[in-house]
PDB file of N, CA and C in Angstrom:
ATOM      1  N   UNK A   1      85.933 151.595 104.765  1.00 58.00           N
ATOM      2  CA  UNK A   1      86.353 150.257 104.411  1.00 58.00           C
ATOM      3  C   UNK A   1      85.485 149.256 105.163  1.00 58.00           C
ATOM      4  N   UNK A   2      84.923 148.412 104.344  1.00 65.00           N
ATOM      5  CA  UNK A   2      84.038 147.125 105.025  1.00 65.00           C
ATOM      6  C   UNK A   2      85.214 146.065 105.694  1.00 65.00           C
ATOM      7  N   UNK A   3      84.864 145.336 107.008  1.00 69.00           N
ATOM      8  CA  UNK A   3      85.318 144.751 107.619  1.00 69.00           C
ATOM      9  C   UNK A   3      84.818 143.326 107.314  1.00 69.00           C
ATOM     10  N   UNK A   4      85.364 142.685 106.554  1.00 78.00           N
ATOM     11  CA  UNK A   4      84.973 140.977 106.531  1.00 78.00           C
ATOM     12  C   UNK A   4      84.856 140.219 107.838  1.00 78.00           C
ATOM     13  N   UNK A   5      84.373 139.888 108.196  1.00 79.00           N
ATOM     14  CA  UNK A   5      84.318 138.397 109.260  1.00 79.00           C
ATOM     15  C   UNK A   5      84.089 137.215 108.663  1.00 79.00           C
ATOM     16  N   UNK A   6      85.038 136.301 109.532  1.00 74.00           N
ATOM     17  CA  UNK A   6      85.093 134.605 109.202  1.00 74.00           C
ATOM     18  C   UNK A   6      84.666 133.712 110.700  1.00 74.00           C
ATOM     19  N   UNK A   7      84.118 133.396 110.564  1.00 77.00           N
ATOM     20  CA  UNK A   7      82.805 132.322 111.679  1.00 77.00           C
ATOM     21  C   UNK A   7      82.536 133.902 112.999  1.00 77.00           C
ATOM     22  N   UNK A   8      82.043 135.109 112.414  1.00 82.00           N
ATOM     23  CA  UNK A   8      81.863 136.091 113.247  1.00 82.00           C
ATOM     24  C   UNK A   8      82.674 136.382 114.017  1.00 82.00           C
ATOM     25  N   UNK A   9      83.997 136.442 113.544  1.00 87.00           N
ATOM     26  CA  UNK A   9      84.799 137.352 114.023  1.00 87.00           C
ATOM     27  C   UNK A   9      85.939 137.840 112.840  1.00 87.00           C
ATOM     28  N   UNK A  10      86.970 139.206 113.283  1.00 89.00           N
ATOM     29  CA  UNK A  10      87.688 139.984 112.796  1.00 89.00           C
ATOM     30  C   UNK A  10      89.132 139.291 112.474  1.00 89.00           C
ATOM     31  N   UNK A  11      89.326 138.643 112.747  1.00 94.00           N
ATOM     32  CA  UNK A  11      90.617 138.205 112.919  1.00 94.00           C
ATOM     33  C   UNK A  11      90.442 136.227 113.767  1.00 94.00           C
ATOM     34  N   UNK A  12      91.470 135.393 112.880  1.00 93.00           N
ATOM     35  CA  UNK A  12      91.840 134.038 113.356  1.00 93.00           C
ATOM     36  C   UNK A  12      92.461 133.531 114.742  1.00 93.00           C
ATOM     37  N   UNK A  13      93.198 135.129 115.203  1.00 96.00           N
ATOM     38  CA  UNK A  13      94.062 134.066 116.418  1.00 96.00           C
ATOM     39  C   UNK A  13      93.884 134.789 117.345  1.00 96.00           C
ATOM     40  N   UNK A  14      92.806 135.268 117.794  1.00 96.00           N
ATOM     41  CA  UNK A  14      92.536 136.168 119.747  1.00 96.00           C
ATOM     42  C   UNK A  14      92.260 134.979 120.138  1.00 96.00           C
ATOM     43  N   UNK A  15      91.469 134.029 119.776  1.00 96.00           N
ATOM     44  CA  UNK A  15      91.148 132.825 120.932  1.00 96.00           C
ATOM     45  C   UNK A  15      92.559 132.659 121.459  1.00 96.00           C
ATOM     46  N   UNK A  16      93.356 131.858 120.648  1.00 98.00           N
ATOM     47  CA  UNK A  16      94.384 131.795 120.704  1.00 98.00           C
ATOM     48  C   UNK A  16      96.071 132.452 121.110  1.00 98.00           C
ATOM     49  N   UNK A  17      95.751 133.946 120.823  1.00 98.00           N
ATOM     50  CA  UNK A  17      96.053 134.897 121.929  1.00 98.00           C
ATOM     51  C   UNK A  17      96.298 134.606 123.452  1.00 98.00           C
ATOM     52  N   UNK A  18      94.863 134.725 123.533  1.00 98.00           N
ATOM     53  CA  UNK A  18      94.784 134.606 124.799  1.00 98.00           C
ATOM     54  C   UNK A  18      94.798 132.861 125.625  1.00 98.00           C
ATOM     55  N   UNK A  19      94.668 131.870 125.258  1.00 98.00           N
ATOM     56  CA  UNK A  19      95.330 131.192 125.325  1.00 98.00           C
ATOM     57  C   UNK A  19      96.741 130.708 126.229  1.00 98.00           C
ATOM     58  N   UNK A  20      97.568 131.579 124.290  1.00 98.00           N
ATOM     59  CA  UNK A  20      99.025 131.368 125.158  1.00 98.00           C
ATOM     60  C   UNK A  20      99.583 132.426 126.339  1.00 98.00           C
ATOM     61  N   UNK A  21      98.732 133.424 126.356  1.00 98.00           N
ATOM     62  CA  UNK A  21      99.310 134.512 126.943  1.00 98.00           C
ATOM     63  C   UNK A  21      98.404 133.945 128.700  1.00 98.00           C
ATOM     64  N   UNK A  22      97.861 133.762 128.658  1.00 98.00           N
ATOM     65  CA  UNK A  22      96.970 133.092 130.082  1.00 98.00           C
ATOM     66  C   UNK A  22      97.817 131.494 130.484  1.00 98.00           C
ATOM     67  N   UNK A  23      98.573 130.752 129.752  1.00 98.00           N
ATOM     68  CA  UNK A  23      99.504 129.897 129.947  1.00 98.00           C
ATOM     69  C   UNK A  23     100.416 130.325 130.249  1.00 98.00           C
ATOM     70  N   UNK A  24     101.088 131.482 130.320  1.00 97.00           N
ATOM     71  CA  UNK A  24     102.142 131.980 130.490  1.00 97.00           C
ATOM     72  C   UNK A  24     102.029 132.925 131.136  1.00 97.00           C
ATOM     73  N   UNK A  25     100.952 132.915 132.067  1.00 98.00           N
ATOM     74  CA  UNK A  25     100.562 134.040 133.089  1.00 98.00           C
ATOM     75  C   UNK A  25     101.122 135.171 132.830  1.00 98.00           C
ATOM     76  N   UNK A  26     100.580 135.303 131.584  1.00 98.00           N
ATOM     77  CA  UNK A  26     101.205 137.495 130.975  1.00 98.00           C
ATOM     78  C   UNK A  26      99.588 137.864 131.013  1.00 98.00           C
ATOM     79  N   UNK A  27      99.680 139.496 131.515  1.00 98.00           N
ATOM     80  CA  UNK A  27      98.945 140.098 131.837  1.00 98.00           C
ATOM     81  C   UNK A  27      98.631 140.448 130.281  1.00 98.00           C
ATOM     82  N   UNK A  28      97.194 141.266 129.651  1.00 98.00           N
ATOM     83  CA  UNK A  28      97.422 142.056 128.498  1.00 98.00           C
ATOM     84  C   UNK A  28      97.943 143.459 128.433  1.00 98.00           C
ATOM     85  N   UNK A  29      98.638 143.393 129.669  1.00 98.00           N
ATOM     86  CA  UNK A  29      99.079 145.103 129.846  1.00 98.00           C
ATOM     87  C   UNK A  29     100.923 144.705 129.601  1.00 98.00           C
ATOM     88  N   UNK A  30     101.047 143.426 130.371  1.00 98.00           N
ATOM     89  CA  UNK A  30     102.244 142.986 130.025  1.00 98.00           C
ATOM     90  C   UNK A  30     102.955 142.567 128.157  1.00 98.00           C
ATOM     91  N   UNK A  31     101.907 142.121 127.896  1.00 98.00           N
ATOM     92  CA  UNK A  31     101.875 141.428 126.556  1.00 98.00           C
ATOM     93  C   UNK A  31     102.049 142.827 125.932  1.00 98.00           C
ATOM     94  N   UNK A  32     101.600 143.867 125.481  1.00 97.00           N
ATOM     95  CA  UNK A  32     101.208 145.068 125.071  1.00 97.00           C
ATOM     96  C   UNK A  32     102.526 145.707 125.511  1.00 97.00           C
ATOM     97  N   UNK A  33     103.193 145.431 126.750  1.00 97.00           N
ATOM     98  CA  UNK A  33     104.832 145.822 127.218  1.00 97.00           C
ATOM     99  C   UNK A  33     105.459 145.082 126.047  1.00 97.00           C
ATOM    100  N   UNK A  34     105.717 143.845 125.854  1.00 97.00           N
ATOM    101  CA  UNK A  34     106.657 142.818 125.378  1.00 97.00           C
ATOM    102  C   UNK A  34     106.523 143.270 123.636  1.00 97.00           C
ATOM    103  N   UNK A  35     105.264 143.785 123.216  1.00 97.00           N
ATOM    104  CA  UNK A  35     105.674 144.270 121.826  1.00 97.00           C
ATOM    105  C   UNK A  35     105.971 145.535 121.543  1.00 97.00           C
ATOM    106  N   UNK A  36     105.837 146.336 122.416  1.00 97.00           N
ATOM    107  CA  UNK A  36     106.917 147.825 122.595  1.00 97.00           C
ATOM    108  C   UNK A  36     107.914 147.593 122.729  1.00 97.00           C
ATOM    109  N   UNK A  37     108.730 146.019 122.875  1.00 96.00           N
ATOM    110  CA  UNK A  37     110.267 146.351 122.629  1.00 96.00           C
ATOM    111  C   UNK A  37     110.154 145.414 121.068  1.00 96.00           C
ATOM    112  N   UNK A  38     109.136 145.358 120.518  1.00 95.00           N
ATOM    113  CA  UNK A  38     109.505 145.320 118.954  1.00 95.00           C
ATOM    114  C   UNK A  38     109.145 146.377 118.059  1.00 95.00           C
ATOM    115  N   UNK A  39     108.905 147.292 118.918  1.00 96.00           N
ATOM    116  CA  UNK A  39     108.029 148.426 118.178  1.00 96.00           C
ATOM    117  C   UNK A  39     107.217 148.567 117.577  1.00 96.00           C
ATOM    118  N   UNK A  40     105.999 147.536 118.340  1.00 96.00           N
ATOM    119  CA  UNK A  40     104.707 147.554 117.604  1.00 96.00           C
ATOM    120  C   UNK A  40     104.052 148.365 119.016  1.00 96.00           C
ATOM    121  N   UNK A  41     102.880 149.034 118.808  1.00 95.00           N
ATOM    122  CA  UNK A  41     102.798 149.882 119.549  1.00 95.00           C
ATOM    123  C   UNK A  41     100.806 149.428 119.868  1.00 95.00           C
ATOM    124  N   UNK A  42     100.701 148.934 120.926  1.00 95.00           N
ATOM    125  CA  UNK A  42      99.366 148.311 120.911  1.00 95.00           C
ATOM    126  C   UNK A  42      99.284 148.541 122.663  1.00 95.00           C
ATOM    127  N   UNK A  43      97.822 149.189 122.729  1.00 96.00           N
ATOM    128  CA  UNK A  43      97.626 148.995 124.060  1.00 96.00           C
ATOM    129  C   UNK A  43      96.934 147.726 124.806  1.00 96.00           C
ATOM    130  N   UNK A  44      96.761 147.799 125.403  1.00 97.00           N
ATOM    131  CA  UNK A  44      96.009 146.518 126.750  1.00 97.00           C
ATOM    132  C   UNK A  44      94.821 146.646 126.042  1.00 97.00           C
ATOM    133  N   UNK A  45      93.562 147.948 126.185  1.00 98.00           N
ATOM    134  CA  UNK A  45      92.727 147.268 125.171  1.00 98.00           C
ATOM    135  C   UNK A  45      92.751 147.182 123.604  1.00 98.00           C
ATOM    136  N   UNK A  46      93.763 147.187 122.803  1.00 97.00           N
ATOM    137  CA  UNK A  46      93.653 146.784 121.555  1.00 97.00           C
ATOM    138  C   UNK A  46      93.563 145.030 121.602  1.00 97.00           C
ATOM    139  N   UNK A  47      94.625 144.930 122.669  1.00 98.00           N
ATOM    140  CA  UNK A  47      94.917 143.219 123.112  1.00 98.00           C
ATOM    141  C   UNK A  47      93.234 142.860 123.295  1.00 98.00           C
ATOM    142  N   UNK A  48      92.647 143.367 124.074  1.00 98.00           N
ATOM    143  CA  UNK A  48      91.401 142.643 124.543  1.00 98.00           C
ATOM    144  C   UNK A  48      90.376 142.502 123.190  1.00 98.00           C
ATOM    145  N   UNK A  49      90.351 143.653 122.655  1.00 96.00           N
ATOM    146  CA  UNK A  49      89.792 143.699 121.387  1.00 96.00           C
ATOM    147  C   UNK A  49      90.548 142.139 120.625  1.00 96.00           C
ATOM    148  N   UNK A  50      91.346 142.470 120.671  1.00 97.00           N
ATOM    149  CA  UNK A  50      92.413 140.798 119.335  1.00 97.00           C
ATOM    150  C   UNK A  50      91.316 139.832 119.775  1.00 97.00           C
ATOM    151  N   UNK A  51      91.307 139.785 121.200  1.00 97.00           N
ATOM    152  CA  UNK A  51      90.932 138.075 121.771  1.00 97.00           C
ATOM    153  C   UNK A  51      89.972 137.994 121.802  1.00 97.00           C
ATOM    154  N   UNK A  52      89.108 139.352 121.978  1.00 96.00           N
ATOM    155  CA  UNK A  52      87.609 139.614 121.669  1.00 96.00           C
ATOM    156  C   UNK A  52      87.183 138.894 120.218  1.00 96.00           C
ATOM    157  N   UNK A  53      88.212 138.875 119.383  1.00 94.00           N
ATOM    158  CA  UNK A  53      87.872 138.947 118.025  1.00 94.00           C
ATOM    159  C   UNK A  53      87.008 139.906 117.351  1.00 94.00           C
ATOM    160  N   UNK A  54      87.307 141.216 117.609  1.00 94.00           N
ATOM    161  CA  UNK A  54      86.561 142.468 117.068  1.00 94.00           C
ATOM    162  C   UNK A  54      87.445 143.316 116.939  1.00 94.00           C
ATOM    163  N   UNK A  55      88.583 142.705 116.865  1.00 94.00           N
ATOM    164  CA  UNK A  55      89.907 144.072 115.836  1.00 94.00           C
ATOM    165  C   UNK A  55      90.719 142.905 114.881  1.00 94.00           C
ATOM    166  N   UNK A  56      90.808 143.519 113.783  1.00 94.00           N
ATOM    167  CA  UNK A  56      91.446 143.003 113.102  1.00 94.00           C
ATOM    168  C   UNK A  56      93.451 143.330 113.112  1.00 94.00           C
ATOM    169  N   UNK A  57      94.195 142.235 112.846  1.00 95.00           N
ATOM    170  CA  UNK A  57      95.136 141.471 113.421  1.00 95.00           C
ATOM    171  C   UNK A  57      96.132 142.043 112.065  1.00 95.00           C
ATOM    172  N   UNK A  58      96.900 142.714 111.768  1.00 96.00           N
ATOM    173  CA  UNK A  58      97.800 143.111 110.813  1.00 96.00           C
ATOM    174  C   UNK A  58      99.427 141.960 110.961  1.00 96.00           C
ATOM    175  N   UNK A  59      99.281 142.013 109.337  1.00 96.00           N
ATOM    176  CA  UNK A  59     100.825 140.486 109.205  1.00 96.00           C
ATOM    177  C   UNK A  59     101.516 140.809 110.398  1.00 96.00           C
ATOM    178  N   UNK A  60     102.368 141.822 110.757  1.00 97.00           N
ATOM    179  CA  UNK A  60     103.188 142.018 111.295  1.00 97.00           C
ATOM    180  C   UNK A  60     102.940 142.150 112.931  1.00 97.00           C
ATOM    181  N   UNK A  61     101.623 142.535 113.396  1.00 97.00           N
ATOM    182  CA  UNK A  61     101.119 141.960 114.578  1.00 97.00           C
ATOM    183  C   UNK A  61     101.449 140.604 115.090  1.00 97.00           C
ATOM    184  N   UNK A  62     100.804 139.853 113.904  1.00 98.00           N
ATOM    185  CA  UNK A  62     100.539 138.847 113.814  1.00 98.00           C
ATOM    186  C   UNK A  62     102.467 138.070 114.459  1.00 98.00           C
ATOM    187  N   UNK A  63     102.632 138.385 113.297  1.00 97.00           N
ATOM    188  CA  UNK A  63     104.515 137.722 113.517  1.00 97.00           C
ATOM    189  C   UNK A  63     104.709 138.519 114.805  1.00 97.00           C
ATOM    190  N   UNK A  64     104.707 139.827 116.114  1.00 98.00           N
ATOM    191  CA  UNK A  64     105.340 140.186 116.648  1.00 98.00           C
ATOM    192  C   UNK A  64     104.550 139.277 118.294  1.00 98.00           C
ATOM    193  N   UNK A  65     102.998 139.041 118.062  1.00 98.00           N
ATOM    194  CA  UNK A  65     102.651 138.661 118.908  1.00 98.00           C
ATOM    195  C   UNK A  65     103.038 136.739 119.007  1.00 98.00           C
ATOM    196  N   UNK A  66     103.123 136.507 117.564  1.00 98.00           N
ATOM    197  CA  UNK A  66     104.107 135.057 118.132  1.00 98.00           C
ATOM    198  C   UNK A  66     105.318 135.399 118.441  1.00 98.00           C
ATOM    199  N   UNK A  67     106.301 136.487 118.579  1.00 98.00           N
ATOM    200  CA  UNK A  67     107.432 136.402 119.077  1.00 98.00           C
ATOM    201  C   UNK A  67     107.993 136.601 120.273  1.00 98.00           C
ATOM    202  N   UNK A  68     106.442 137.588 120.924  1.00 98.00           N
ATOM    203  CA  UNK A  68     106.003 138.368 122.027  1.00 98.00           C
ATOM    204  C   UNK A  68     105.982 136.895 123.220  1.00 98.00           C
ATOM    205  N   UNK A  69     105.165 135.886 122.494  1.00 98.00           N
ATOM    206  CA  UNK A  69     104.260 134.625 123.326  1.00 98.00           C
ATOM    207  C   UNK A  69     105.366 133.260 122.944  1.00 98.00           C
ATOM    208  N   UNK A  70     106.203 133.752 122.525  1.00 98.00           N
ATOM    209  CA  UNK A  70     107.136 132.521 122.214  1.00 98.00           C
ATOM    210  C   UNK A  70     106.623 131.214 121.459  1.00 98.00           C
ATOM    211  N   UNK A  71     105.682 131.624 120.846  1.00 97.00           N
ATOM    212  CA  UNK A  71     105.221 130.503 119.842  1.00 97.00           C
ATOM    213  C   UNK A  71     104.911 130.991 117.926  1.00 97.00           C
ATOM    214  N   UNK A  72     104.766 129.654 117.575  1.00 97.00           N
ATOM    215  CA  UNK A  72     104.577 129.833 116.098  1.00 97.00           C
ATOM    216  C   UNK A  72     103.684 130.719 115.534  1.00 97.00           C
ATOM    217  N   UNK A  73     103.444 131.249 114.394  1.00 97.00           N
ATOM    218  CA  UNK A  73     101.743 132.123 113.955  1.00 97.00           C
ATOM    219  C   UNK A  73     101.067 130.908 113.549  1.00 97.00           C
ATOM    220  N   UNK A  74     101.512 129.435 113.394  1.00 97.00           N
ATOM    221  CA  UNK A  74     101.392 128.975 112.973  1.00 97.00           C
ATOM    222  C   UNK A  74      99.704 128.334 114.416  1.00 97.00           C
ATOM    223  N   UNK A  75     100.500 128.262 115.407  1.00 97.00           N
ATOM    224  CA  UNK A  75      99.613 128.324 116.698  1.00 97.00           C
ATOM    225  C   UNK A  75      99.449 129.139 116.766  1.00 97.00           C
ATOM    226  N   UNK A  76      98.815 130.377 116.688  1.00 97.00           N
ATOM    227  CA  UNK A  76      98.215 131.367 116.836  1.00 97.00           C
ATOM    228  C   UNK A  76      97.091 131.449 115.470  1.00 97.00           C
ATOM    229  N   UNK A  77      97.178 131.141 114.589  1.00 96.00           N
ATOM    230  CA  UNK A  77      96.392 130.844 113.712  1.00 96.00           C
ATOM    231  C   UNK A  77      95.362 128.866 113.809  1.00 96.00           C
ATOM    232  N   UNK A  78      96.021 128.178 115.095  1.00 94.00           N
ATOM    233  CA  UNK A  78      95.387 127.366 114.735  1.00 94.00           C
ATOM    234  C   UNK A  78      95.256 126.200 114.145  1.00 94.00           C
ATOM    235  N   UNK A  79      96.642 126.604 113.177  1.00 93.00           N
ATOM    236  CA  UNK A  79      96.915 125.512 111.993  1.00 93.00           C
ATOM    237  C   UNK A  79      97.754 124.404 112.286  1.00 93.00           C
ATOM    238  N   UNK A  80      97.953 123.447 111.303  1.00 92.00           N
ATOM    239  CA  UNK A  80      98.807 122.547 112.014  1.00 92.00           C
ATOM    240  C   UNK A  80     100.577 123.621 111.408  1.00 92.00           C
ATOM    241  N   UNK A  81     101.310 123.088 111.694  1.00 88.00           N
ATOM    242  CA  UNK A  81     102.781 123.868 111.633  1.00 88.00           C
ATOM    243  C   UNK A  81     103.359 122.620 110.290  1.00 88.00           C
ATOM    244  N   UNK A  82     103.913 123.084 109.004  1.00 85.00           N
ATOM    245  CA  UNK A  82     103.865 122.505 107.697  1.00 85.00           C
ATOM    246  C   UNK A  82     105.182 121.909 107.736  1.00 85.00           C
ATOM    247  N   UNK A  83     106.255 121.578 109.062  1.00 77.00           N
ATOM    248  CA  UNK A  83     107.555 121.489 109.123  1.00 77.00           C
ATOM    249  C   UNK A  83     107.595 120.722 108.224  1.00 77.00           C
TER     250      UNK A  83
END
C-alpha cells in the first residue's frame, strides 16, 4: 500500500500531539499509558513516530488521543472547532 503525504508528512496532528502533550507535561511513555485504558494499544515509539509525522494516525487514534490530551481532534488537527 502507497503512503500519501500532505506538506511531507503522514498524518495532520503529531505537531500538535506533541504540543498538547508537552503542555501538559505527559511523557510519550505516559501518553501511550493513558490510551491503554481506552484500549488503543500504541507504544512510546509509535507516539514519537505520530509527532515525527512518519506514521500515519487511524480515526480512532485520532478520537482516543484527543481524549487521552483532553482536547478537541478538532485541535489536534489544527482546525478551527465549527461550534
Amino acid at each position: 500500500m502507497k503512503i500519501y503525504q500532505y506538506q511531507d508528512k503522514t498524518n495532520m496532528c503529531g505537531e500538535n500531539v506533541k504540543k498538547y502533550r508537552r503542555e501538559q507535561d505527559v511523557s510519550q511513555t505516559e501518553l501511550a499509558a493513558r490510551l491503554q485504558t481506552y484500549d488503543v494499544i500504541l507504544e512510546q515509539k509509535s507516539i514519537s513516530r505520530i509527532e515525527a509525522g512518519t506514521r500515519v494516525v487511524a480515526d480512532y487514534e485520532l478520537f482516543t488521543l484527543s481524549k487521552a490530551l483532553n482536547v478537541t481532534i478538532y485541535d489536534l488537527l489544527g482546525l478551527p472547532n465549527p461550534k
